[in-house]
PDB file of C-alpha atoms in Angstrom:
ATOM      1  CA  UNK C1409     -39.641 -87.334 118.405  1.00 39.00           C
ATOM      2  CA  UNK C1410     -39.871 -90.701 119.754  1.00 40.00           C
ATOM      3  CA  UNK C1411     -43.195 -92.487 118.137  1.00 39.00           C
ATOM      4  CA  UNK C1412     -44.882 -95.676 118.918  1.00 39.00           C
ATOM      5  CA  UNK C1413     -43.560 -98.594 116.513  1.00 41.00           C
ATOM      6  CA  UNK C1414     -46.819-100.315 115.734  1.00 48.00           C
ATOM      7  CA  UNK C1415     -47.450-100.919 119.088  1.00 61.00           C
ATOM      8  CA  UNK C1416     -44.604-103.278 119.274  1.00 84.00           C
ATOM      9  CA  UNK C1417     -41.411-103.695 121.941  1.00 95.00           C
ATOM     10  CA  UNK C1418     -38.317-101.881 120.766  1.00 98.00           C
ATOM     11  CA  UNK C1419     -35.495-103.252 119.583  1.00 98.00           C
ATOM     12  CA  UNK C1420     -32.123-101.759 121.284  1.00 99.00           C
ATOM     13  CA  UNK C1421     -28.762-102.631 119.635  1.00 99.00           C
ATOM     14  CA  UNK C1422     -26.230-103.574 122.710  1.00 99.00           C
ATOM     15  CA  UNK C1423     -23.037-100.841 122.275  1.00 99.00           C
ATOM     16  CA  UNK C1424     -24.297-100.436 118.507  1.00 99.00           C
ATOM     17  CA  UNK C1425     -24.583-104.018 116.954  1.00 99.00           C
ATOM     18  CA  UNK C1426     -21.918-105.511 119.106  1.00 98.00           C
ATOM     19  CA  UNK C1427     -22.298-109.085 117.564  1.00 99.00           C
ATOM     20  CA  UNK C1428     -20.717-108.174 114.531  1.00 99.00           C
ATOM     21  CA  UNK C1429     -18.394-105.097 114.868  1.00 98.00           C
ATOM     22  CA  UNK C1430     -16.201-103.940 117.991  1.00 98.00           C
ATOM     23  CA  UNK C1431     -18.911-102.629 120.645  1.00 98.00           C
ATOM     24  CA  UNK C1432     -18.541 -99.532 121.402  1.00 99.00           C
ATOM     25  CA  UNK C1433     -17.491 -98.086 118.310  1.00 99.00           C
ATOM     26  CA  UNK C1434     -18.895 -95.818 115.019  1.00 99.00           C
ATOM     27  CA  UNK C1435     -18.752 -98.979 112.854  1.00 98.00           C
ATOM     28  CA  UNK C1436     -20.843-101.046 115.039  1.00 99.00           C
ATOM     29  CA  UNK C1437     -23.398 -98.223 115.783  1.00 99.00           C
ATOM     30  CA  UNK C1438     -23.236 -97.322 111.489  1.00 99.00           C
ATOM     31  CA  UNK C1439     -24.406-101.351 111.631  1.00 99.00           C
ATOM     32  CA  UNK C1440     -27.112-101.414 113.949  1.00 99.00           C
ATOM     33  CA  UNK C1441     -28.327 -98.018 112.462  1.00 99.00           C
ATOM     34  CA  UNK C1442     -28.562 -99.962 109.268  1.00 99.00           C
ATOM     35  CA  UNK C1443     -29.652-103.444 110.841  1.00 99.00           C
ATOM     36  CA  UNK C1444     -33.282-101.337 111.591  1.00 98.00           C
ATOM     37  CA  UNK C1445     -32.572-100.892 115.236  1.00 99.00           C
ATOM     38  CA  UNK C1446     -34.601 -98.663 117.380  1.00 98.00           C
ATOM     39  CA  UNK C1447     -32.054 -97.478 119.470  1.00 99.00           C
ATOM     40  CA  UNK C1448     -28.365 -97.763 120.670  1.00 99.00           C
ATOM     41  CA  UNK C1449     -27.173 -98.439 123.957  1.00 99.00           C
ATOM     42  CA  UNK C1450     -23.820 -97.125 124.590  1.00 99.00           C
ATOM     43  CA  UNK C1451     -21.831 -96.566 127.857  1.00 99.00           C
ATOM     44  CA  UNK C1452     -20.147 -93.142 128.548  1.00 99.00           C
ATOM     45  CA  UNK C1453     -16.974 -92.005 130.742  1.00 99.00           C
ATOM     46  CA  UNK C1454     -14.840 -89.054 130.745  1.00 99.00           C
ATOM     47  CA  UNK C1455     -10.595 -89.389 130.254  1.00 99.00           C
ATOM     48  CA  UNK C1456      -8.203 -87.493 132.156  1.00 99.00           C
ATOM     49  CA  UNK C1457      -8.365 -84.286 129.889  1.00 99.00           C
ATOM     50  CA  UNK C1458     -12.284 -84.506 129.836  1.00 98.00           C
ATOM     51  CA  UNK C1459     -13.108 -85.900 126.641  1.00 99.00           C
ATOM     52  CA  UNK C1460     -16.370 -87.880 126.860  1.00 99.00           C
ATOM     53  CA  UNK C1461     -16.191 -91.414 125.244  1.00 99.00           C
ATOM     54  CA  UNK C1462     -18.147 -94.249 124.650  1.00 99.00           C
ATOM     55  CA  UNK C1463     -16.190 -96.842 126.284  1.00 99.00           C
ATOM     56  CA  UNK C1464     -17.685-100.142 128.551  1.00 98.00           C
ATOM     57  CA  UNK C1465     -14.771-101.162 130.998  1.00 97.00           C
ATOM     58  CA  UNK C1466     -13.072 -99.070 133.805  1.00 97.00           C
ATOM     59  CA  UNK C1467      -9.424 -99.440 133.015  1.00 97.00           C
ATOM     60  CA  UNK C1468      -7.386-100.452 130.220  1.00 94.00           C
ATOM     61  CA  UNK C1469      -4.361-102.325 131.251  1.00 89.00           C
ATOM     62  CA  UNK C1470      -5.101-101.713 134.325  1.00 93.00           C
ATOM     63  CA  UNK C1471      -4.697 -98.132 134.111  1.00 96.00           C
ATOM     64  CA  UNK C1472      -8.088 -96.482 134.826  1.00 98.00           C
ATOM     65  CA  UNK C1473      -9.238 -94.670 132.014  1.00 98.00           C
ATOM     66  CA  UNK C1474     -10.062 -91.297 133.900  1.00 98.00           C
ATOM     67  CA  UNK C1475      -6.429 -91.555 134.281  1.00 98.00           C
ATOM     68  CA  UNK C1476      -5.551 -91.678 130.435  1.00 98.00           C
ATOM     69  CA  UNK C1477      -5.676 -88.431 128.062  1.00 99.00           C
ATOM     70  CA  UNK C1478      -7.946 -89.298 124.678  1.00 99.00           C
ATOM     71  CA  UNK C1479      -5.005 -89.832 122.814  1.00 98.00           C
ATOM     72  CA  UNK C1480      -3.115 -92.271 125.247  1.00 98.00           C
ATOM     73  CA  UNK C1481      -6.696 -94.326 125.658  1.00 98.00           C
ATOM     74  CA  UNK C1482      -6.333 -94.299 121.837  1.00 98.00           C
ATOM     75  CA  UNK C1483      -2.923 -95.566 121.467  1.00 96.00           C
ATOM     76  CA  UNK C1484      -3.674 -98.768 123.733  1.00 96.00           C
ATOM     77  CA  UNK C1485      -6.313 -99.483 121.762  1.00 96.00           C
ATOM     78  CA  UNK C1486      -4.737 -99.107 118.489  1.00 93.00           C
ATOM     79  CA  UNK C1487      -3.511-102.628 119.253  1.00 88.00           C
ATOM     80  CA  UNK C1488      -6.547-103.694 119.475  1.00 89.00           C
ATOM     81  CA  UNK C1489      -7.715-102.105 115.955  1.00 93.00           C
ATOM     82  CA  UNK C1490     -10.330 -99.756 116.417  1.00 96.00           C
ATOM     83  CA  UNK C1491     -10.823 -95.898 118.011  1.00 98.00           C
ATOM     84  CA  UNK C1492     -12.379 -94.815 120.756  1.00 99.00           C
ATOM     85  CA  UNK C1493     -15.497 -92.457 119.572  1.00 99.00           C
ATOM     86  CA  UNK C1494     -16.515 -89.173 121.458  1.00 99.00           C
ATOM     87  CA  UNK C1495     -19.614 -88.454 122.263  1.00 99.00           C
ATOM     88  CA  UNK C1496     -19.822 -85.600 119.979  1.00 99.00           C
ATOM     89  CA  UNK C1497     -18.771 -87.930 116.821  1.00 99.00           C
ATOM     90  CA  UNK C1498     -21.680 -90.537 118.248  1.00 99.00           C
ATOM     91  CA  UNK C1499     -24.163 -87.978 118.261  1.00 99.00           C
ATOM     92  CA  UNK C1500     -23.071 -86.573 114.836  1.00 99.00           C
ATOM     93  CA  UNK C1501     -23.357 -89.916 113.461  1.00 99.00           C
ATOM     94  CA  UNK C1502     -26.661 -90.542 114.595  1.00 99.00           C
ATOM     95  CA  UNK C1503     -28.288 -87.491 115.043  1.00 98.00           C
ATOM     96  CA  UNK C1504     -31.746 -87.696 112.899  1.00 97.00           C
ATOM     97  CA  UNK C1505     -31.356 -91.486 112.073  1.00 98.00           C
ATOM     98  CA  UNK C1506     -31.783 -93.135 115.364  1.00 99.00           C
ATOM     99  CA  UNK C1507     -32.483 -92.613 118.845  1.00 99.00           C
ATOM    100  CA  UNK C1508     -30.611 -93.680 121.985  1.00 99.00           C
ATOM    101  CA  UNK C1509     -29.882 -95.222 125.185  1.00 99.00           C
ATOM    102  CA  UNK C1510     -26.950 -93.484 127.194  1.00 99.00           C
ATOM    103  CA  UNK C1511     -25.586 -95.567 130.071  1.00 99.00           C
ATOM    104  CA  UNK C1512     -23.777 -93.357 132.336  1.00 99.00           C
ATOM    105  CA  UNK C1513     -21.044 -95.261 134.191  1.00 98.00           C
ATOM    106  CA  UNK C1514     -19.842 -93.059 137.138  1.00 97.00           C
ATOM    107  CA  UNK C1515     -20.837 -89.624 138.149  1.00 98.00           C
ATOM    108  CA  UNK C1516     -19.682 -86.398 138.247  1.00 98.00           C
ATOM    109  CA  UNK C1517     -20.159 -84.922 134.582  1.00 98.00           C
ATOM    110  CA  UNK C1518     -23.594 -85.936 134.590  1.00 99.00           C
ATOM    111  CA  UNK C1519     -23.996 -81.948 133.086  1.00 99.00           C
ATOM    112  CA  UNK C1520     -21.603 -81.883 130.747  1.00 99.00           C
ATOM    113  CA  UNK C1521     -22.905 -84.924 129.105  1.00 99.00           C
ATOM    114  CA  UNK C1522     -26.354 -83.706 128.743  1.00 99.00           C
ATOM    115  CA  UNK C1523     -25.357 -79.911 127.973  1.00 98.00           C
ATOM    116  CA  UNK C1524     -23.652 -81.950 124.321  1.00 99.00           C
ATOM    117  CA  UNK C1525     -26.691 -84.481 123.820  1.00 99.00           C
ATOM    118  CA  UNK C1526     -29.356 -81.772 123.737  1.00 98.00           C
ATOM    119  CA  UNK C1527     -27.146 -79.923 120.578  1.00 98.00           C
ATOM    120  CA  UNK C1528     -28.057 -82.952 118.712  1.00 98.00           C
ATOM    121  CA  UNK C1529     -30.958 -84.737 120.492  1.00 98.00           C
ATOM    122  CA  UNK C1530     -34.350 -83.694 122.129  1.00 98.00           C
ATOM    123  CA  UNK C1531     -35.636 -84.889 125.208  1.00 98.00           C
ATOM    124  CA  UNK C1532     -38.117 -87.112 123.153  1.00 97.00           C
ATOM    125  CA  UNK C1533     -35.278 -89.124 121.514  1.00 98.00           C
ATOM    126  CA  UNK C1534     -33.079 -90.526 123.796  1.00 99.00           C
ATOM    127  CA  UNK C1535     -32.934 -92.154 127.410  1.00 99.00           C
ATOM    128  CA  UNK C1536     -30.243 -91.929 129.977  1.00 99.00           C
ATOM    129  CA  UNK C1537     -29.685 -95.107 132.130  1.00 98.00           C
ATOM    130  CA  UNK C1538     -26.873 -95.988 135.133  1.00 97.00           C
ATOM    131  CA  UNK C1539     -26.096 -98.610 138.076  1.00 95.00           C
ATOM    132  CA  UNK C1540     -25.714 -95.339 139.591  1.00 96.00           C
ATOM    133  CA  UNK C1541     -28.140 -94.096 141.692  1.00 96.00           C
ATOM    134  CA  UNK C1542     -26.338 -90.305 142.017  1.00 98.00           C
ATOM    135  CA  UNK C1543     -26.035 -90.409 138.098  1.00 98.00           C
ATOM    136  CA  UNK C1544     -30.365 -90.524 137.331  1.00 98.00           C
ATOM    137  CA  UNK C1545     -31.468 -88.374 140.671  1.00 98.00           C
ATOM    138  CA  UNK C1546     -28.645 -85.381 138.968  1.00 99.00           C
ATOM    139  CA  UNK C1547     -30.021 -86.212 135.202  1.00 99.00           C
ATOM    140  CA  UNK C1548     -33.689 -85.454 137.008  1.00 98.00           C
ATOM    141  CA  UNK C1549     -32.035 -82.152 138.673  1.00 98.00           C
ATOM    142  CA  UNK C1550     -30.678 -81.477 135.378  1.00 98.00           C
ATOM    143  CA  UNK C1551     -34.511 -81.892 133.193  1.00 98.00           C
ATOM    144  CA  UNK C1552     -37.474 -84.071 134.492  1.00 97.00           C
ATOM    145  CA  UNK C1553     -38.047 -84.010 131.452  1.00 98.00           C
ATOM    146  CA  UNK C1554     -35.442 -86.434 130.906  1.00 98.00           C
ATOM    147  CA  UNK C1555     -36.407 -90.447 130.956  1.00 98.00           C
ATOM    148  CA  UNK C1556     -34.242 -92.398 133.165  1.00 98.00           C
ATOM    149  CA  UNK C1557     -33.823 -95.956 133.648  1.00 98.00           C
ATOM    150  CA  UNK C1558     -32.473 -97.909 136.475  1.00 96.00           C
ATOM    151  CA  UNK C1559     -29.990-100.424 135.905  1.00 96.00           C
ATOM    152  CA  UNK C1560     -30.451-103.601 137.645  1.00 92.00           C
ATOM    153  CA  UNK C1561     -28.537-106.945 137.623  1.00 85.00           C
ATOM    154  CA  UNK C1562     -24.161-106.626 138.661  1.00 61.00           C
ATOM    155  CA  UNK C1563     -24.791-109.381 141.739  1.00 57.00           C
ATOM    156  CA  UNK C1564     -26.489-112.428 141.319  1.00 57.00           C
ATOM    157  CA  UNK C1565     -26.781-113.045 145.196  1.00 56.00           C
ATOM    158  CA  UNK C1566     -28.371-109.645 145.257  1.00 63.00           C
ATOM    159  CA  UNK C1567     -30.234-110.425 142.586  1.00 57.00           C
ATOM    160  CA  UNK C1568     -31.805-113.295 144.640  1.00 57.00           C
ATOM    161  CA  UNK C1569     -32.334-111.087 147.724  1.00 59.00           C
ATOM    162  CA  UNK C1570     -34.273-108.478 146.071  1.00 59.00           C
ATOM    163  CA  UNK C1571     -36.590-110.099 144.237  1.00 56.00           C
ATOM    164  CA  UNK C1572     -37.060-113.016 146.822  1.00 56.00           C
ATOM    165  CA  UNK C1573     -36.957-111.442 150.442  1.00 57.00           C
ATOM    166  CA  UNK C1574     -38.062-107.659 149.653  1.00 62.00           C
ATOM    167  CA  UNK C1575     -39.126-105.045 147.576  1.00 77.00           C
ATOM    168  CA  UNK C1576     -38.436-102.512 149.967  1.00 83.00           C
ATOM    169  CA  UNK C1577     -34.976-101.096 148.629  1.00 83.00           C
ATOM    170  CA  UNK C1578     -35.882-101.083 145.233  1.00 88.00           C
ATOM    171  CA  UNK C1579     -39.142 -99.208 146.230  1.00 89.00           C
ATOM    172  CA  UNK C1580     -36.702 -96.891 147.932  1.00 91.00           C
ATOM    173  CA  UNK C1581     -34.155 -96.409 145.219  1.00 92.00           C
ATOM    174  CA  UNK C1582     -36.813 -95.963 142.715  1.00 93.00           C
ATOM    175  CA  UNK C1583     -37.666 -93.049 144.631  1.00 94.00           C
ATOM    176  CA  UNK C1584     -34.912 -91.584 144.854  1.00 95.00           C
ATOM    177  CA  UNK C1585     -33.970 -91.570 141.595  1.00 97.00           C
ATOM    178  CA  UNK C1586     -37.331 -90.814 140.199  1.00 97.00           C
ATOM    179  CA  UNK C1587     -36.123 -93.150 137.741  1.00 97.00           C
ATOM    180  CA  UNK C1588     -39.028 -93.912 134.933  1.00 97.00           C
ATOM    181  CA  UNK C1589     -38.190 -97.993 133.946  1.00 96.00           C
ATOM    182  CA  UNK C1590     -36.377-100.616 135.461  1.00 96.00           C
ATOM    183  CA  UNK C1591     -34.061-102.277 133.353  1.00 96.00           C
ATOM    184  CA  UNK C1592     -33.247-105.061 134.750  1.00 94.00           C
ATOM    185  CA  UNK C1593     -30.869-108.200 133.203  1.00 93.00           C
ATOM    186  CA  UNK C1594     -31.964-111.473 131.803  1.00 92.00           C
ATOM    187  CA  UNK C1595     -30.527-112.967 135.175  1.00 87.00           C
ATOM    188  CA  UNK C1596     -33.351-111.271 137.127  1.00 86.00           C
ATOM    189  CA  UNK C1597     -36.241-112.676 135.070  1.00 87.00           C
ATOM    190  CA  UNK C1598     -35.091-116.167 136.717  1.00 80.00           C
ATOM    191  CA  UNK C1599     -36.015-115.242 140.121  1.00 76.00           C
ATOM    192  CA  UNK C1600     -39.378-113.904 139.208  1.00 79.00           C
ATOM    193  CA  UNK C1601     -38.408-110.239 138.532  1.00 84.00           C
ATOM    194  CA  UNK C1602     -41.502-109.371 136.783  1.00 86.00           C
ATOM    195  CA  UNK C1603     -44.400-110.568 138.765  1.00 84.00           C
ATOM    196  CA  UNK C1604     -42.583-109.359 141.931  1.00 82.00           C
ATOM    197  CA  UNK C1605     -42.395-105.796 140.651  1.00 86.00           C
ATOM    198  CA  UNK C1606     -45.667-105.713 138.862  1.00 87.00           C
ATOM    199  CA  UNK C1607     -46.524-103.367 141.326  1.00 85.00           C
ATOM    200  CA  UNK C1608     -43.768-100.565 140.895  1.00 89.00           C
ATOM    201  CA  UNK C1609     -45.503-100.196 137.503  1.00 90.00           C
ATOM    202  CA  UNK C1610     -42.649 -99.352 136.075  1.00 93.00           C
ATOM    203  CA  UNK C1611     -41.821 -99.603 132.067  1.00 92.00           C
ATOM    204  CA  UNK C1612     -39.296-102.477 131.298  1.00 96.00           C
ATOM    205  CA  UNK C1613     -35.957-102.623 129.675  1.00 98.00           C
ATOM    206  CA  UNK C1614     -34.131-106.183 129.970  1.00 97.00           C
ATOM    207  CA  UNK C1615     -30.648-107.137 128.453  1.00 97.00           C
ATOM    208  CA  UNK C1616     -28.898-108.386 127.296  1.00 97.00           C
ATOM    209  CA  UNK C1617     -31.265-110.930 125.151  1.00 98.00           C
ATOM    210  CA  UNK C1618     -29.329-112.867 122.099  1.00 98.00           C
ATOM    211  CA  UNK C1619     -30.844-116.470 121.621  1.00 96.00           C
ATOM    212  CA  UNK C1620     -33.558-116.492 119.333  1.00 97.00           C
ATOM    213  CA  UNK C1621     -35.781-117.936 121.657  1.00 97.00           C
ATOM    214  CA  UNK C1622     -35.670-115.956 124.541  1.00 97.00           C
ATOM    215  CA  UNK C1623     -35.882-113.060 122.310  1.00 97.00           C
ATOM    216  CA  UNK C1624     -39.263-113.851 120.922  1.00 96.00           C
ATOM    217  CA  UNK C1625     -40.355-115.139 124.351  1.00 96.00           C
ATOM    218  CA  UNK C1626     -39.816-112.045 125.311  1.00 96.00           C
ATOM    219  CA  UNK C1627     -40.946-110.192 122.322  1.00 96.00           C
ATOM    220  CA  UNK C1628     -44.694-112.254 123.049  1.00 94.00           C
ATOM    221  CA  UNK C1629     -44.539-110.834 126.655  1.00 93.00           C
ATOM    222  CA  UNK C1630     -47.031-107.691 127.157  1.00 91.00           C
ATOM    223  CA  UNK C1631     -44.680-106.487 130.672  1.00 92.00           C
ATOM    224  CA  UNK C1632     -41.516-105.724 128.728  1.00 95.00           C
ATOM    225  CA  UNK C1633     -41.242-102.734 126.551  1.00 96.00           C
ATOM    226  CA  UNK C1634     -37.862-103.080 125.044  1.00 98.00           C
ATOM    227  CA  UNK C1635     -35.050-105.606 124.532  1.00 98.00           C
ATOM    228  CA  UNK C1636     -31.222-105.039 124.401  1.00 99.00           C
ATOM    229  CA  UNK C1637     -29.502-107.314 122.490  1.00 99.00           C
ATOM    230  CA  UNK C1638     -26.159-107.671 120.513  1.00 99.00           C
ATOM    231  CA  UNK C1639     -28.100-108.759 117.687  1.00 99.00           C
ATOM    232  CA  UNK C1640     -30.483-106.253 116.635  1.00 99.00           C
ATOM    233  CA  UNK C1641     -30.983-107.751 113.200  1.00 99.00           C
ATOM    234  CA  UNK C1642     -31.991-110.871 114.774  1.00 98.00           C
ATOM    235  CA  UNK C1643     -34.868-108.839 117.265  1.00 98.00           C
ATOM    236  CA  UNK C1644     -36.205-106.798 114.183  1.00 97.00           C
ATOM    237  CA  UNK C1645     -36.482-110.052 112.206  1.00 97.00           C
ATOM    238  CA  UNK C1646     -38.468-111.833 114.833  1.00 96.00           C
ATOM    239  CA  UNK C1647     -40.554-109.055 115.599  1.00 96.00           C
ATOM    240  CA  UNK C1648     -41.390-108.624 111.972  1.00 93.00           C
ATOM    241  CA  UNK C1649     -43.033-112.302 112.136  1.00 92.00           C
ATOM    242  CA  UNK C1650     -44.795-111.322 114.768  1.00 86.00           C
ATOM    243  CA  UNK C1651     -48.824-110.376 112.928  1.00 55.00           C
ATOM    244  CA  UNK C1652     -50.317-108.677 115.630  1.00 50.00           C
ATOM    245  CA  UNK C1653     -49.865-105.389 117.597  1.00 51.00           C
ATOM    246  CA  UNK C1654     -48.821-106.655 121.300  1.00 45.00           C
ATOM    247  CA  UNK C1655     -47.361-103.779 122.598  1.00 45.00           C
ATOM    248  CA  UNK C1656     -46.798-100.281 123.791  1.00 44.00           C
ATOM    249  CA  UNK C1657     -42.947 -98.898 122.722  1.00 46.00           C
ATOM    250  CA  UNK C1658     -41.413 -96.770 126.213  1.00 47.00           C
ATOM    251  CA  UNK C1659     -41.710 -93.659 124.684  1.00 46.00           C
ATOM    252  CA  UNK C1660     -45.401 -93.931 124.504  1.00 43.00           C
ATOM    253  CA  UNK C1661     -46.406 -94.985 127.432  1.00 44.00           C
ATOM    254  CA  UNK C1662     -47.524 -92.282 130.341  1.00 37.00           C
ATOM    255  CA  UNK C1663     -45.162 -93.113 133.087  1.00 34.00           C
ATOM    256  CA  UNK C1664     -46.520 -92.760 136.336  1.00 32.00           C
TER     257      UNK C1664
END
């Protein structure tokens, strides 16, 4: 179960600890796992013969990969030198040693995804987060008991409009996917993000954070609850300097 760390912001490794090993992959989440992280963010899809992965872009050379079987993904990245994990071998991997943050990338096997996390994970140890709206309302069908975050931060223009002009349509999408934090990117914080949705009272998740100072700026700031960050060694580190108890971890916080 998901406990308070000494009252202090978690520390999320970015696709495992993505600063030192391919993102994405068992290495890099065996490295954050022993880097001290909290958590680890990874993204999920689903390949042609419905093998769920943990893989960040769309297409690979060009091809989309819902259009690849596991084993052609696999061969194009062979190149590249590394494997594509499935979400069972994640979850084997981790199970019992760390908890995580599942970004969903498109919907439609919102169900299967959840009906293999909750073999290895309860409810109390991991998060599910998407861009997607569709993705966090079906994860709520699915189990309210079930944290979601919202995503926030693809379009800089947008960006700008929501925080500047109104509130209104993230009020709106925040009810309709019931979603418990906003997790919105570094780019946001620029325009004012969290004074503007102070408000929502909403728990916070920002990424990605990897200079040293805007790390501990942000590790300093009672609003945000959790950082993700490429370099999780580097956010455990700071924290650890850090002699007082600042904050509440997500987990432990009532959301309302």
């Amino acid at each position: 179960m998901i406990q308070c760390v000494d009252k202090k912001t978690l520390i999320i490794a970015h696709r495992g600890s993505s600063a030192y090993e391919i993102d994405n992959t068992l290495d890099s989440f065996q490295r954050a796992i022993d880097q001290k992280a909290d958590m680890i963010e990874f993204d999920v899809r689903r390949t042609k013969d419905n093998v769920i992965i943990a893989f960040h872009d769309p297409a690979v050379s060009r091809t989309p990969v819902r259009e690849l079987t596991y084993a052609e993904l696999n061969e194009l990245t062979k190149a590249k030198g590394y494997q594509v994990p499935t979400l069972k071998e994640i979850l084997q991997l981790t199970h019992r040693k760390i908890r995580l943050d599942i970004e969903l990338k498109e919907p439609g096997y919102e169900a299967d995804v959840m009906k293999l996390v909750e073999k290895y994970f309860c409810a109390a140890d991991f998060i599910v987060t998407s861009f997607k709206d569709s993705c966090l309302a079906t994860i709520k069908e699915i189990s309210d008991d079930i944290k979601t975050g919202l995503l926030l931060g693809e379009d800089r223009f947008n960006n700008f409009l929501l925080t500047n002009r109104s509130l209104s349509h993230l009020v709106e999408r925040c009810r309709r996917t019931q979603a418990d934090f906003l997790v919105p990117s570094m780019t946001l914080l620029r325009f004012g993000f969290m004074k503007r949705v102070a408000e929502l009272k909403k728990n916070l998740i920002v990424w990605t954070v990897n200079d040293n100072e805007s790390i501990f700026k942000l590790l300093k700031d009672s609003r945000v609850n959790a950082i993700i960050t490429d370099k999780p060694d580097i956010g455990v580190s700071l924290r650890d300097t850090l002699s007082f108890p600042v904050f509440m971890s997500i987990a432990c916080q009532k959301i309302s």
